[in-house]
PDB file of N, CA and C in Angstrom:
ATOM      1  N   MET W 113       0.770  -1.213   0.376  1.00  0.00           N
ATOM      2  CA  MET W 113       0.281   0.326   0.012  1.00  0.00           C
ATOM      3  C   MET W 113       0.671   1.462  -0.015  1.00  0.00           C
ATOM      4  N   GLU W 114       0.200   2.084  -0.607  1.00  0.00           N
ATOM      5  CA  GLU W 114       1.309   3.517  -0.965  1.00  0.00           C
ATOM      6  C   GLU W 114       1.540   4.381   0.458  1.00  0.00           C
ATOM      7  N   GLU W 115       1.999   4.563   0.945  1.00  0.00           N
ATOM      8  CA  GLU W 115       2.000   5.806   1.964  1.00  0.00           C
ATOM      9  C   GLU W 115       1.667   6.876   1.213  1.00  0.00           C
ATOM     10  N   LYS W 116       0.407   7.497   2.366  1.00  0.00           N
ATOM     11  CA  LYS W 116      -0.107   8.972   1.703  1.00  0.00           C
ATOM     12  C   LYS W 116       0.478  10.273   3.391  1.00  0.00           C
ATOM     13  N   THR W 117       1.377  11.232   2.411  1.00  0.00           N
ATOM     14  CA  THR W 117       1.652  12.227   4.024  1.00  0.00           C
ATOM     15  C   THR W 117       1.127  13.202   3.475  1.00  0.00           C
ATOM     16  N   PHE W 118       1.021  14.201   4.783  1.00  0.00           N
ATOM     17  CA  PHE W 118       0.918  15.724   4.502  1.00  0.00           C
ATOM     18  C   PHE W 118       1.094  16.441   5.529  1.00  0.00           C
ATOM     19  N   THR W 119       1.356  17.648   5.495  1.00  0.00           N
ATOM     20  CA  THR W 119       2.446  18.135   6.454  1.00  0.00           C
ATOM     21  C   THR W 119       1.481  19.475   6.986  1.00  0.00           C
ATOM     22  N   VAL W 120       1.623  19.887   8.342  1.00  0.00           N
ATOM     23  CA  VAL W 120       0.637  20.837   9.059  1.00  0.00           C
ATOM     24  C   VAL W 120       2.028  21.586   9.354  1.00  0.00           C
ATOM     25  N   VAL W 121       2.046  23.196   9.402  1.00  0.00           N
ATOM     26  CA  VAL W 121       2.495  24.036  10.101  1.00  0.00           C
ATOM     27  C   VAL W 121       1.678  24.406  11.169  1.00  0.00           C
ATOM     28  N   ASP W 122       2.232  24.352  12.342  1.00  0.00           N
ATOM     29  CA  ASP W 122       2.033  24.588  13.927  1.00  0.00           C
ATOM     30  C   ASP W 122       2.293  26.084  14.187  1.00  0.00           C
ATOM     31  N   GLU W 123       1.515  26.198  15.606  1.00  0.00           N
ATOM     32  CA  GLU W 123       1.099  27.923  15.676  1.00  0.00           C
ATOM     33  C   GLU W 123       2.306  28.107  16.292  1.00  0.00           C
ATOM     34  N   ASP W 124       3.649  28.102  15.713  1.00  0.00           N
ATOM     35  CA  ASP W 124       5.091  28.248  16.041  1.00  0.00           C
ATOM     36  C   ASP W 124       5.582  27.697  14.840  1.00  0.00           C
ATOM     37  N   GLY W 125       5.339  27.961  13.923  1.00  0.00           N
ATOM     38  CA  GLY W 125       5.615  27.808  12.946  1.00  0.00           C
ATOM     39  C   GLY W 125       6.034  26.533  12.278  1.00  0.00           C
ATOM     40  N   ILE W 126       6.216  25.784  12.859  1.00  0.00           N
ATOM     41  CA  ILE W 126       6.908  24.545  12.818  1.00  0.00           C
ATOM     42  C   ILE W 126       5.950  23.591  11.504  1.00  0.00           C
ATOM     43  N   GLU W 127       6.756  22.812  10.543  1.00  0.00           N
ATOM     44  CA  GLU W 127       6.277  22.130   9.507  1.00  0.00           C
ATOM     45  C   GLU W 127       6.056  20.533  10.503  1.00  0.00           C
ATOM     46  N   LYS W 128       5.218  20.025  10.426  1.00  0.00           N
ATOM     47  CA  LYS W 128       4.849  18.336  10.797  1.00  0.00           C
ATOM     48  C   LYS W 128       4.350  17.966  10.303  1.00  0.00           C
ATOM     49  N   GLU W 129       5.204  16.586   9.620  1.00  0.00           N
ATOM     50  CA  GLU W 129       4.673  15.542   8.655  1.00  0.00           C
ATOM     51  C   GLU W 129       4.102  14.223   9.389  1.00  0.00           C
ATOM     52  N   PHE W 130       3.055  13.819   8.824  1.00  0.00           N
ATOM     53  CA  PHE W 130       1.957  12.847   9.192  1.00  0.00           C
ATOM     54  C   PHE W 130       1.731  11.802   8.680  1.00  0.00           C
ATOM     55  N   GLU W 131       1.630  11.095   8.545  1.00  0.00           N
ATOM     56  CA  GLU W 131       1.079  10.111   8.052  1.00  0.00           C
ATOM     57  C   GLU W 131      -0.696   9.190   7.525  1.00  0.00           C
ATOM     58  N   VAL W 132      -1.229   9.522   6.696  1.00  0.00           N
ATOM     59  CA  VAL W 132      -2.462   8.753   6.414  1.00  0.00           C
ATOM     60  C   VAL W 132      -2.959   7.554   6.540  1.00  0.00           C
ATOM     61  N   ILE W 133      -3.784   7.525   7.911  1.00  0.00           N
ATOM     62  CA  ILE W 133      -4.846   6.122   7.941  1.00  0.00           C
ATOM     63  C   ILE W 133      -5.562   5.191   7.406  1.00  0.00           C
ATOM     64  N   LEU W 134      -5.891   7.283   7.567  1.00  0.00           N
ATOM     65  CA  LEU W 134      -7.787   6.743   6.521  1.00  0.00           C
ATOM     66  C   LEU W 134      -8.154   7.456   6.162  1.00  0.00           C
ATOM     67  N   THR W 135      -9.098   7.909   5.294  1.00  0.00           N
ATOM     68  CA  THR W 135      -9.766   8.858   4.927  1.00  0.00           C
ATOM     69  C   THR W 135     -10.878   8.443   4.784  1.00  0.00           C
ATOM     70  N   PHE W 136     -12.690   9.361   5.219  1.00  0.00           N
ATOM     71  CA  PHE W 136     -13.672   8.844   4.400  1.00  0.00           C
ATOM     72  C   PHE W 136     -14.437  10.025   4.645  1.00  0.00           C
ATOM     73  N   LYS W 137     -15.790   9.894   4.323  1.00  0.00           N
ATOM     74  CA  LYS W 137     -16.850  10.828   4.009  1.00  0.00           C
ATOM     75  C   LYS W 137     -18.013  10.166   4.782  1.00  0.00           C
ATOM     76  N   SER W 138     -18.643  10.597   5.973  1.00  0.00           N
ATOM     77  CA  SER W 138     -20.137   9.984   6.625  1.00  0.00           C
ATOM     78  C   SER W 138     -21.084  10.882   6.141  1.00  0.00           C
ATOM     79  N   GLU W 139     -22.088  10.243   5.967  1.00  0.00           N
ATOM     80  CA  GLU W 139     -22.942  10.685   5.394  1.00  0.00           C
ATOM     81  C   GLU W 139     -23.874  10.925   6.984  1.00  0.00           C
ATOM     82  N   ASP W 140     -23.689  10.047   8.007  1.00  0.00           N
ATOM     83  CA  ASP W 140     -24.566  10.883   9.584  1.00  0.00           C
ATOM     84  C   ASP W 140     -24.034  12.181  10.026  1.00  0.00           C
ATOM     85  N   PHE W 141     -22.928  12.408   9.646  1.00  0.00           N
ATOM     86  CA  PHE W 141     -22.575  14.039   9.821  1.00  0.00           C
ATOM     87  C   PHE W 141     -22.251  14.685   8.975  1.00  0.00           C
ATOM     88  N   GLY W 142     -22.245  14.587   7.549  1.00  0.00           N
ATOM     89  CA  GLY W 142     -22.184  15.228   6.071  1.00  0.00           C
ATOM     90  C   GLY W 142     -20.471  15.575   6.066  1.00  0.00           C
ATOM     91  N   LYS W 143     -19.520  15.295   6.640  1.00  0.00           N
ATOM     92  CA  LYS W 143     -18.668  15.589   6.865  1.00  0.00           C
ATOM     93  C   LYS W 143     -17.197  14.667   6.666  1.00  0.00           C
ATOM     94  N   SER W 144     -16.309  14.906   5.998  1.00  0.00           N
ATOM     95  CA  SER W 144     -14.889  14.413   5.320  1.00  0.00           C
ATOM     96  C   SER W 144     -14.034  14.059   7.015  1.00  0.00           C
ATOM     97  N   TYR W 145     -13.426  13.122   6.879  1.00  0.00           N
ATOM     98  CA  TYR W 145     -12.544  12.610   8.068  1.00  0.00           C
ATOM     99  C   TYR W 145     -11.247  12.209   7.340  1.00  0.00           C
ATOM    100  N   VAL W 146     -10.088  12.739   8.026  1.00  0.00           N
ATOM    101  CA  VAL W 146      -8.947  11.793   8.220  1.00  0.00           C
ATOM    102  C   VAL W 146      -8.406  11.202   9.592  1.00  0.00           C
ATOM    103  N   ILE W 147      -8.088  10.119   9.867  1.00  0.00           N
ATOM    104  CA  ILE W 147      -7.544   9.932  10.694  1.00  0.00           C
ATOM    105  C   ILE W 147      -5.669   9.328  10.417  1.00  0.00           C
ATOM    106  N   TYR W 148      -4.839   9.808  11.444  1.00  0.00           N
ATOM    107  CA  TYR W 148      -3.304   9.869  10.885  1.00  0.00           C
ATOM    108  C   TYR W 148      -2.520   9.895  11.850  1.00  0.00           C
ATOM    109  N   LYS W 149      -1.423   9.320  11.891  1.00  0.00           N
ATOM    110  CA  LYS W 149      -0.403   9.807  13.208  1.00  0.00           C
ATOM    111  C   LYS W 149       1.089  10.280  12.411  1.00  0.00           C
ATOM    112  N   MET W 150       1.763   9.903  13.662  1.00  0.00           N
ATOM    113  CA  MET W 150       3.117  10.353  13.407  1.00  0.00           C
ATOM    114  C   MET W 150       3.846   9.496  12.560  1.00  0.00           C
ATOM    115  N   PRO W 151       4.496   9.322  11.402  1.00  0.00           N
ATOM    116  CA  PRO W 151       5.310   8.504  10.697  1.00  0.00           C
ATOM    117  C   PRO W 151       6.718   8.073  11.696  1.00  0.00           C
ATOM    118  N   ASP W 152       6.621   6.479  11.612  1.00  0.00           N
ATOM    119  CA  ASP W 152       7.705   6.239  12.443  1.00  0.00           C
ATOM    120  C   ASP W 152       7.405   6.119  14.188  1.00  0.00           C
ATOM    121  N   ASP W 153       6.448   6.241  14.476  1.00  0.00           N
ATOM    122  CA  ASP W 153       5.951   6.378  15.959  1.00  0.00           C
ATOM    123  C   ASP W 153       5.585   4.961  16.266  1.00  0.00           C
ATOM    124  N   GLU W 154       5.911   4.712  17.227  1.00  0.00           N
ATOM    125  CA  GLU W 154       6.052   2.943  18.003  1.00  0.00           C
ATOM    126  C   GLU W 154       4.567   3.068  19.405  1.00  0.00           C
ATOM    127  N   SER W 155       4.705   4.419  19.432  1.00  0.00           N
ATOM    128  CA  SER W 155       3.447   4.301  20.619  1.00  0.00           C
ATOM    129  C   SER W 155       2.075   4.365  19.637  1.00  0.00           C
ATOM    130  N   ASP W 156       1.551   3.730  18.518  1.00  0.00           N
ATOM    131  CA  ASP W 156       0.449   3.178  18.402  1.00  0.00           C
ATOM    132  C   ASP W 156      -0.540   4.800  18.194  1.00  0.00           C
ATOM    133  N   GLU W 157      -0.070   6.007  18.697  1.00  0.00           N
ATOM    134  CA  GLU W 157      -1.168   7.126  19.018  1.00  0.00           C
ATOM    135  C   GLU W 157      -1.310   7.698  18.126  1.00  0.00           C
ATOM    136  N   VAL W 158      -3.290   7.370  17.505  1.00  0.00           N
ATOM    137  CA  VAL W 158      -3.374   8.007  16.519  1.00  0.00           C
ATOM    138  C   VAL W 158      -4.257   9.360  16.303  1.00  0.00           C
ATOM    139  N   PHE W 159      -4.501  10.317  15.555  1.00  0.00           N
ATOM    140  CA  PHE W 159      -5.624  11.632  15.713  1.00  0.00           C
ATOM    141  C   PHE W 159      -6.240  11.279  14.599  1.00  0.00           C
ATOM    142  N   ALA W 160      -7.336  11.873  14.575  1.00  0.00           N
ATOM    143  CA  ALA W 160      -8.653  12.280  13.609  1.00  0.00           C
ATOM    144  C   ALA W 160      -8.910  13.824  13.881  1.00  0.00           C
ATOM    145  N   ALA W 161      -9.162  14.054  12.545  1.00  0.00           N
ATOM    146  CA  ALA W 161      -9.859  16.017  12.605  1.00  0.00           C
ATOM    147  C   ALA W 161     -10.669  15.287  11.303  1.00  0.00           C
ATOM    148  N   ILE W 162     -11.514  16.843  11.112  1.00  0.00           N
ATOM    149  CA  ILE W 162     -12.497  16.934  10.540  1.00  0.00           C
ATOM    150  C   ILE W 162     -11.626  17.789   9.398  1.00  0.00           C
ATOM    151  N   PHE W 163     -12.058  17.275   7.636  1.00  0.00           N
ATOM    152  CA  PHE W 163     -10.901  17.525   6.560  1.00  0.00           C
ATOM    153  C   PHE W 163     -11.651  18.210   5.671  1.00  0.00           C
ATOM    154  N   ASP W 164     -11.997  19.690   5.950  1.00  0.00           N
ATOM    155  CA  ASP W 164     -12.289  20.492   4.531  1.00  0.00           C
ATOM    156  C   ASP W 164     -11.680  20.377   3.516  1.00  0.00           C
ATOM    157  N   GLU W 165     -12.337  19.553   2.786  1.00  0.00           N
ATOM    158  CA  GLU W 165     -12.165  19.589   1.361  1.00  0.00           C
ATOM    159  C   GLU W 165     -12.254  20.650   0.341  1.00  0.00           C
ATOM    160  N   ASP W 166     -12.783  21.664   0.775  1.00  0.00           N
ATOM    161  CA  ASP W 166     -13.434  22.830  -0.087  1.00  0.00           C
ATOM    162  C   ASP W 166     -12.026  23.651  -0.161  1.00  0.00           C
ATOM    163  N   ALA W 167     -11.466  23.553   0.490  1.00  0.00           N
ATOM    164  CA  ALA W 167      -9.994  25.015   1.387  1.00  0.00           C
ATOM    165  C   ALA W 167      -9.355  25.177   0.042  1.00  0.00           C
ATOM    166  N   LYS W 168      -9.309  26.654  -0.247  1.00  0.00           N
ATOM    167  CA  LYS W 168      -8.081  26.782  -1.292  1.00  0.00           C
ATOM    168  C   LYS W 168      -6.702  26.002  -1.300  1.00  0.00           C
ATOM    169  N   ASP W 169      -6.486  25.903   0.469  1.00  0.00           N
ATOM    170  CA  ASP W 169      -4.866  26.342   0.103  1.00  0.00           C
ATOM    171  C   ASP W 169      -4.585  24.602   0.440  1.00  0.00           C
ATOM    172  N   GLY W 170      -5.436  23.848  -0.091  1.00  0.00           N
ATOM    173  CA  GLY W 170      -4.536  22.629   0.145  1.00  0.00           C
ATOM    174  C   GLY W 170      -5.441  21.240   1.077  1.00  0.00           C
ATOM    175  N   GLY W 171      -6.268  22.022   1.982  1.00  0.00           N
ATOM    176  CA  GLY W 171      -6.927  21.460   2.986  1.00  0.00           C
ATOM    177  C   GLY W 171      -7.188  22.319   4.183  1.00  0.00           C
ATOM    178  N   ASN W 172      -7.616  22.437   5.169  1.00  0.00           N
ATOM    179  CA  ASN W 172      -8.109  22.436   6.628  1.00  0.00           C
ATOM    180  C   ASN W 172      -8.161  21.520   7.232  1.00  0.00           C
ATOM    181  N   LEU W 173      -7.867  21.431   8.593  1.00  0.00           N
ATOM    182  CA  LEU W 173      -8.127  20.376   9.749  1.00  0.00           C
ATOM    183  C   LEU W 173      -8.546  20.973  10.267  1.00  0.00           C
ATOM    184  N   ILE W 174      -9.933  20.633  11.260  1.00  0.00           N
ATOM    185  CA  ILE W 174     -10.673  21.220  11.851  1.00  0.00           C
ATOM    186  C   ILE W 174     -11.019  20.237  13.311  1.00  0.00           C
ATOM    187  N   GLN W 175     -10.540  20.414  14.060  1.00  0.00           N
ATOM    188  CA  GLN W 175     -11.134  19.451  15.479  1.00  0.00           C
ATOM    189  C   GLN W 175     -12.412  18.742  15.926  1.00  0.00           C
ATOM    190  N   VAL W 176     -12.482  18.054  16.073  1.00  0.00           N
ATOM    191  CA  VAL W 176     -13.703  17.526  16.713  1.00  0.00           C
ATOM    192  C   VAL W 176     -13.717  17.289  17.446  1.00  0.00           C
ATOM    193  N   GLU W 177     -14.981  18.057  17.862  1.00  0.00           N
ATOM    194  CA  GLU W 177     -15.376  18.535  19.396  1.00  0.00           C
ATOM    195  C   GLU W 177     -16.859  17.416  19.643  1.00  0.00           C
ATOM    196  N   SER W 178     -17.066  17.392  18.967  1.00  0.00           N
ATOM    197  CA  SER W 178     -18.418  16.347  19.611  1.00  0.00           C
ATOM    198  C   SER W 178     -18.382  14.655  20.017  1.00  0.00           C
ATOM    199  N   GLU W 179     -18.963  14.531  21.373  1.00  0.00           N
ATOM    200  CA  GLU W 179     -19.106  12.887  21.499  1.00  0.00           C
ATOM    201  C   GLU W 179     -19.274  11.692  20.651  1.00  0.00           C
ATOM    202  N   GLU W 180     -20.312  12.355  20.116  1.00  0.00           N
ATOM    203  CA  GLU W 180     -21.017  11.453  19.254  1.00  0.00           C
ATOM    204  C   GLU W 180     -19.987  10.918  18.021  1.00  0.00           C
ATOM    205  N   GLU W 181     -19.190  12.145  17.378  1.00  0.00           N
ATOM    206  CA  GLU W 181     -18.611  11.890  16.577  1.00  0.00           C
ATOM    207  C   GLU W 181     -17.024  11.395  16.950  1.00  0.00           C
ATOM    208  N   TRP W 182     -16.863  11.286  18.205  1.00  0.00           N
ATOM    209  CA  TRP W 182     -15.923  10.911  18.334  1.00  0.00           C
ATOM    210  C   TRP W 182     -15.760   9.040  18.430  1.00  0.00           C
ATOM    211  N   ASP W 183     -17.186   8.588  19.190  1.00  0.00           N
ATOM    212  CA  ASP W 183     -17.896   7.466  19.017  1.00  0.00           C
ATOM    213  C   ASP W 183     -17.636   6.501  17.768  1.00  0.00           C
ATOM    214  N   MET W 184     -17.722   8.111  16.683  1.00  0.00           N
ATOM    215  CA  MET W 184     -17.935   7.082  15.544  1.00  0.00           C
ATOM    216  C   MET W 184     -16.801   7.156  14.519  1.00  0.00           C
ATOM    217  N   LEU W 185     -15.491   8.156  14.960  1.00  0.00           N
ATOM    218  CA  LEU W 185     -14.549   7.526  14.465  1.00  0.00           C
ATOM    219  C   LEU W 185     -13.301   6.410  15.168  1.00  0.00           C
ATOM    220  N   GLU W 186     -14.417   6.254  16.534  1.00  0.00           N
ATOM    221  CA  GLU W 186     -13.330   5.100  17.085  1.00  0.00           C
ATOM    222  C   GLU W 186     -13.821   3.732  16.351  1.00  0.00           C
ATOM    223  N   GLU W 187     -15.306   3.505  15.825  1.00  0.00           N
ATOM    224  CA  GLU W 187     -15.972   2.253  15.386  1.00  0.00           C
ATOM    225  C   GLU W 187     -15.191   2.306  13.977  1.00  0.00           C
ATOM    226  N   VAL W 188     -14.870   3.198  13.120  1.00  0.00           N
ATOM    227  CA  VAL W 188     -14.574   3.645  12.032  1.00  0.00           C
ATOM    228  C   VAL W 188     -13.165   2.399  12.080  1.00  0.00           C
ATOM    229  N   LEU W 189     -12.678   3.443  12.614  1.00  0.00           N
ATOM    230  CA  LEU W 189     -11.327   3.086  12.917  1.00  0.00           C
ATOM    231  C   LEU W 189     -10.725   1.448  13.267  1.00  0.00           C
ATOM    232  N   GLU W 190     -11.362   0.889  13.969  1.00  0.00           N
ATOM    233  CA  GLU W 190     -11.647  -0.878  15.033  1.00  0.00           C
ATOM    234  C   GLU W 190     -11.822  -1.166  13.699  1.00  0.00           C
ATOM    235  N   ALA W 191     -13.125  -0.902  12.638  1.00  0.00           N
ATOM    236  CA  ALA W 191     -13.600  -1.717  11.473  1.00  0.00           C
ATOM    237  C   ALA W 191     -12.214  -1.817  10.323  1.00  0.00           C
ATOM    238  N   PHE W 192     -11.720  -0.708  10.293  1.00  0.00           N
ATOM    239  CA  PHE W 192     -10.683  -0.778   9.306  1.00  0.00           C
ATOM    240  C   PHE W 192      -9.260  -1.138   9.913  1.00  0.00           C
ATOM    241  N   LEU W 193      -9.324  -1.428  10.971  1.00  0.00           N
ATOM    242  CA  LEU W 193      -7.830  -2.438  11.902  1.00  0.00           C
ATOM    243  C   LEU W 193      -8.269  -3.365  11.442  1.00  0.00           C
ATOM    244  N   ASP W 194      -9.427  -4.223  11.640  1.00  0.00           N
ATOM    245  CA  ASP W 194      -9.547  -5.326  11.914  1.00  0.00           C
ATOM    246  C   ASP W 194      -9.909  -5.807   9.972  1.00  0.00           C
ATOM    247  N   GLU W 195     -10.412  -5.115   9.184  1.00  0.00           N
ATOM    248  CA  GLU W 195     -10.191  -5.467   7.614  1.00  0.00           C
ATOM    249  C   GLU W 195      -8.651  -5.966   7.194  1.00  0.00           C
ATOM    250  N   GLU W 196      -7.726  -4.702   8.316  1.00  0.00           N
ATOM    251  CA  GLU W 196      -6.786  -4.737   7.772  1.00  0.00           C
ATOM    252  C   GLU W 196      -5.323  -6.389   8.411  1.00  0.00           C
ATOM    253  N   GLU W 197      -6.283  -6.908   9.558  1.00  0.00           N
ATOM    254  CA  GLU W 197      -5.555  -7.813   9.709  1.00  0.00           C
ATOM    255  C   GLU W 197      -5.998  -9.323   9.365  1.00  0.00           C
ATOM    256  N   GLU W 198      -7.106  -9.079   8.752  1.00  0.00           N
ATOM    257  CA  GLU W 198      -7.454 -10.109   7.473  1.00  0.00           C
ATOM    258  C   GLU W 198      -6.882 -10.634   6.367  1.00  0.00           C
TER     259      GLU W 198
END
């Protein structure tokens, strides 16, 4: 599988590269999401954000705030990881 990455510039102007695990659109919430991690990170820590595909600068990540969205994201990630193991 080809690895996809993206770069984020933090509030201090420092560029950080992340590896995309999964992107998908939720019909229930009407939003696109990205689940990602730091490349070569042994901790298995993953992050998730709403992805604004229409942004002119290549896309914006928006913080997920609702508990319902977090629950949905966990379910989607678990299902994806189960499929990858098979």
